[in-house]
Tab-separated table of C-alpha atoms in Angstrom:
chain	number	residue	atom	x	y	z
A	24	UNK	CA	-0.248	0.087	0.331
A	25	UNK	CA	2.976	2.409	0.831
A	26	UNK	CA	4.360	1.953	-2.424
A	27	UNK	CA	1.587	2.910	-4.506
A	28	UNK	CA	0.744	6.168	-2.532
A	29	UNK	CA	4.379	6.772	-3.076
A	30	UNK	CA	4.204	6.008	-6.804
A	31	UNK	CA	1.248	8.450	-7.518
A	32	UNK	CA	3.138	10.888	-4.910
A	33	UNK	CA	6.114	10.955	-7.535
A	34	UNK	CA	3.902	10.601	-11.015
A	35	UNK	CA	1.904	13.848	-9.425
A	36	UNK	CA	5.285	15.666	-8.697
A	37	UNK	CA	6.214	14.802	-12.387
A	38	UNK	CA	3.185	15.836	-13.270
A	39	UNK	CA	3.437	19.400	-11.999
A	40	UNK	CA	6.717	19.793	-12.838
A	41	UNK	CA	5.769	19.259	-16.371
A	42	UNK	CA	3.331	21.606	-16.186
A	43	UNK	CA	5.045	24.271	-14.564
A	44	UNK	CA	7.948	23.472	-17.594
A	45	UNK	CA	4.820	23.936	-19.869
A	46	UNK	CA	3.875	27.244	-19.009
A	47	UNK	CA	7.729	28.442	-18.352
A	48	UNK	CA	8.083	27.537	-22.349
A	49	UNK	CA	4.763	29.219	-23.023
A	50	UNK	CA	6.006	32.228	-21.896
A	51	UNK	CA	9.691	31.731	-23.577
A	52	UNK	CA	7.703	31.426	-26.667
A	53	UNK	CA	5.093	34.070	-26.256
A	54	UNK	CA	8.424	36.868	-25.623
A	55	UNK	CA	10.308	35.362	-28.466
A	56	UNK	CA	7.838	35.740	-30.641
A	57	UNK	CA	7.053	39.536	-29.305
A	58	UNK	CA	10.757	40.409	-28.914
A	59	UNK	CA	11.153	41.293	-32.517
A	60	UNK	CA	8.704	41.453	-34.958
A	61	UNK	CA	9.331	41.751	-38.350
A	62	UNK	CA	6.292	42.382	-40.743
A	63	UNK	CA	5.722	39.828	-43.929
A	64	UNK	CA	4.453	40.666	-46.874
A	65	UNK	CA	1.148	38.415	-46.245
A	66	UNK	CA	0.485	40.564	-43.180
A	67	UNK	CA	1.860	38.442	-40.700
A	68	UNK	CA	5.215	38.789	-39.228
A	69	UNK	CA	8.717	37.292	-38.664
A	70	UNK	CA	9.537	36.383	-35.331
A	71	UNK	CA	12.109	34.326	-32.735
A	72	UNK	CA	9.491	31.983	-31.435
A	73	UNK	CA	10.128	29.009	-33.378
A	74	UNK	CA	13.545	28.840	-31.430
A	75	UNK	CA	11.615	27.886	-28.526
A	76	UNK	CA	8.663	25.895	-29.872
A	77	UNK	CA	11.353	23.266	-31.374
A	78	UNK	CA	13.457	23.713	-28.241
A	79	UNK	CA	10.588	22.893	-26.142
A	80	UNK	CA	9.648	19.943	-28.136
A	81	UNK	CA	13.020	18.655	-27.906
A	82	UNK	CA	13.223	19.042	-23.777
A	83	UNK	CA	9.712	18.560	-22.950
A	84	UNK	CA	8.556	16.030	-25.866
A	85	UNK	CA	5.832	16.167	-28.271
A	86	UNK	CA	2.525	16.348	-25.919
A	87	UNK	CA	4.104	19.115	-23.215
A	88	UNK	CA	6.567	20.462	-26.242
A	89	UNK	CA	3.378	21.060	-28.352
A	90	UNK	CA	1.351	22.733	-25.567
A	91	UNK	CA	3.861	24.864	-24.961
A	92	UNK	CA	5.121	25.668	-28.118
A	93	UNK	CA	1.476	26.510	-29.472
A	94	UNK	CA	0.018	28.460	-26.704
A	95	UNK	CA	2.844	30.949	-26.439
A	96	UNK	CA	3.107	31.936	-29.878
A	97	UNK	CA	-0.868	32.338	-30.425
A	98	UNK	CA	-1.136	34.416	-27.230
A	99	UNK	CA	1.666	36.785	-29.016
A	100	UNK	CA	-0.466	36.747	-32.077
A	101	UNK	CA	-3.896	38.029	-29.893
A	102	UNK	CA	-1.513	40.385	-27.870
A	103	UNK	CA	0.357	41.828	-31.078
A	104	UNK	CA	-2.964	42.649	-32.760
A	105	UNK	CA	-2.677	39.828	-35.283
A	106	UNK	CA	-5.767	37.642	-33.705
A	107	UNK	CA	-6.706	36.662	-37.051
A	108	UNK	CA	-3.540	34.745	-36.658
A	109	UNK	CA	-4.082	33.126	-33.497
A	110	UNK	CA	-6.482	29.976	-34.181
A	111	UNK	CA	-3.638	29.104	-37.224
A	112	UNK	CA	-0.835	29.579	-35.226
A	113	UNK	CA	-2.501	27.591	-32.530
A	114	UNK	CA	-2.233	24.567	-34.941
A	115	UNK	CA	0.606	24.986	-36.562
A	116	UNK	CA	3.148	25.303	-33.696
A	117	UNK	CA	1.572	22.429	-31.888
A	118	UNK	CA	2.308	20.333	-35.020
A	119	UNK	CA	5.803	21.747	-35.141
A	120	UNK	CA	6.690	21.072	-32.029
A	121	UNK	CA	5.158	17.184	-32.177
A	122	UNK	CA	7.071	16.593	-35.866
A	123	UNK	CA	10.238	18.150	-34.012
A	124	UNK	CA	10.252	16.103	-30.682
A	125	UNK	CA	8.891	13.127	-32.070
A	126	UNK	CA	11.672	13.235	-34.911
A	127	UNK	CA	14.421	13.465	-32.485
A	128	UNK	CA	13.151	10.886	-30.035
A	129	UNK	CA	12.753	8.112	-33.402
A	130	UNK	CA	15.593	9.253	-35.015
A	131	UNK	CA	17.813	12.471	-33.940
A	132	UNK	CA	19.225	11.421	-30.420
A	133	UNK	CA	22.555	10.461	-30.435
A	134	UNK	CA	23.432	12.355	-33.932
A	135	UNK	CA	24.481	15.342	-32.359
A	136	UNK	CA	23.606	19.030	-34.277
A	137	UNK	CA	23.071	17.430	-37.530
A	138	UNK	CA	20.187	15.350	-35.834
A	139	UNK	CA	18.905	18.589	-34.048
A	140	UNK	CA	19.121	20.298	-37.442
A	141	UNK	CA	17.658	17.698	-39.297
A	142	UNK	CA	14.596	17.282	-37.117
A	143	UNK	CA	14.227	21.276	-37.045
A	144	UNK	CA	13.497	20.930	-40.644
A	145	UNK	CA	10.901	18.275	-40.164
A	146	UNK	CA	9.380	20.879	-37.227
A	147	UNK	CA	9.218	23.799	-39.824
A	148	UNK	CA	7.963	22.250	-43.035
A	149	UNK	CA	4.657	22.465	-41.478
A	150	UNK	CA	4.936	26.298	-40.433
A	151	UNK	CA	5.736	27.274	-44.031
A	152	UNK	CA	2.921	25.110	-45.382
A	153	UNK	CA	0.525	25.626	-42.985
A	154	UNK	CA	0.977	29.339	-42.995
A	155	UNK	CA	1.034	29.504	-46.699
A	156	UNK	CA	-2.488	27.749	-46.856
A	157	UNK	CA	-3.847	29.915	-44.025
A	158	UNK	CA	-3.028	33.327	-45.669
A	159	UNK	CA	-3.792	31.350	-48.806
A	160	UNK	CA	-7.395	31.327	-47.257
A	161	UNK	CA	-7.371	34.817	-45.735
A	162	UNK	CA	-6.315	36.220	-48.907
A	163	UNK	CA	-8.447	34.034	-51.530
A	164	UNK	CA	-5.696	32.914	-53.108
A	165	UNK	CA	-2.536	31.041	-52.742
A	166	UNK	CA	-0.590	32.579	-55.560
A	167	UNK	CA	-0.830	35.849	-53.672
A	168	UNK	CA	-0.235	33.996	-50.533
A	169	UNK	CA	2.827	32.730	-51.653
A	170	UNK	CA	4.465	36.105	-50.765
A	171	UNK	CA	5.096	35.156	-47.479
A	172	UNK	CA	6.818	32.058	-48.565
A	173	UNK	CA	10.498	33.669	-48.194
A	174	UNK	CA	10.049	35.438	-45.100
A	175	UNK	CA	8.434	32.014	-43.452
A	176	UNK	CA	11.673	30.293	-44.893
A	177	UNK	CA	13.791	32.942	-42.957
A	178	UNK	CA	12.165	32.522	-39.875
A	179	UNK	CA	12.098	28.496	-40.224
A	180	UNK	CA	16.332	28.540	-40.922
A	181	UNK	CA	16.671	30.887	-38.058
A	182	UNK	CA	14.319	28.848	-35.740
A	183	UNK	CA	16.271	25.710	-37.188
A	184	UNK	CA	20.159	27.175	-36.583
A	185	UNK	CA	19.227	28.932	-33.292
A	186	UNK	CA	17.426	26.013	-31.302
A	187	UNK	CA	20.280	23.693	-33.040
A	188	UNK	CA	22.677	25.782	-31.641
A	189	UNK	CA	20.849	25.972	-28.139
A	190	UNK	CA	20.046	22.616	-27.378
A	191	UNK	CA	23.660	21.323	-28.162
A	192	UNK	CA	25.100	23.902	-25.740
A	193	UNK	CA	22.302	22.629	-22.963
A	194	UNK	CA	23.113	19.045	-23.929
A	195	UNK	CA	26.503	19.456	-22.794
A	196	UNK	CA	25.146	20.021	-19.365
A	197	UNK	CA	24.890	17.199	-17.131
A	198	UNK	CA	22.281	18.952	-15.121
A	199	UNK	CA	20.197	19.447	-18.479
A	200	UNK	CA	20.611	16.130	-19.252
A	201	UNK	CA	19.221	15.075	-15.715
A	202	UNK	CA	16.580	17.292	-15.638
A	203	UNK	CA	15.236	16.830	-19.368
A	204	UNK	CA	16.391	13.220	-20.383
A	205	UNK	CA	14.347	13.372	-23.939
A	206	UNK	CA	17.201	15.924	-24.708
């Protein structure tokens, strides 16, 4: 009986820890999205949030990473006056985090920075495709929406590079590896 109660306390503690870390990463993603905001031709904006979305996926795993990676940037859309993008951002960033984290767990671990970068590419593809399709829906023209693809590719490249460098640096820390065993 005591072992069952002890196991439940450990699970509860782990769940609480993951909820707190998810909230922290959501806040970081929101701030990173809001810090530098470069307008794109379609009415959206380029930002640094993808770095945190990918990093959150690697550190927190697919489910928790998706929550953090989607809530933070969607909140930033609302706070920055681009609320029309919030629903798309919620879905697109969740898919990004899930794909990058699942790729990392299945194929990237042990492959170092190259594995991180490859999984970042997997995660960023739905961002470029998703915003193109969403902009196309808003504009009524996929051709017109294609004007936003270059800026989304720049944002994707920066997110991949920055998250790869950060994750590789964090992975060298015994403390980080202990606290975030998925990395």
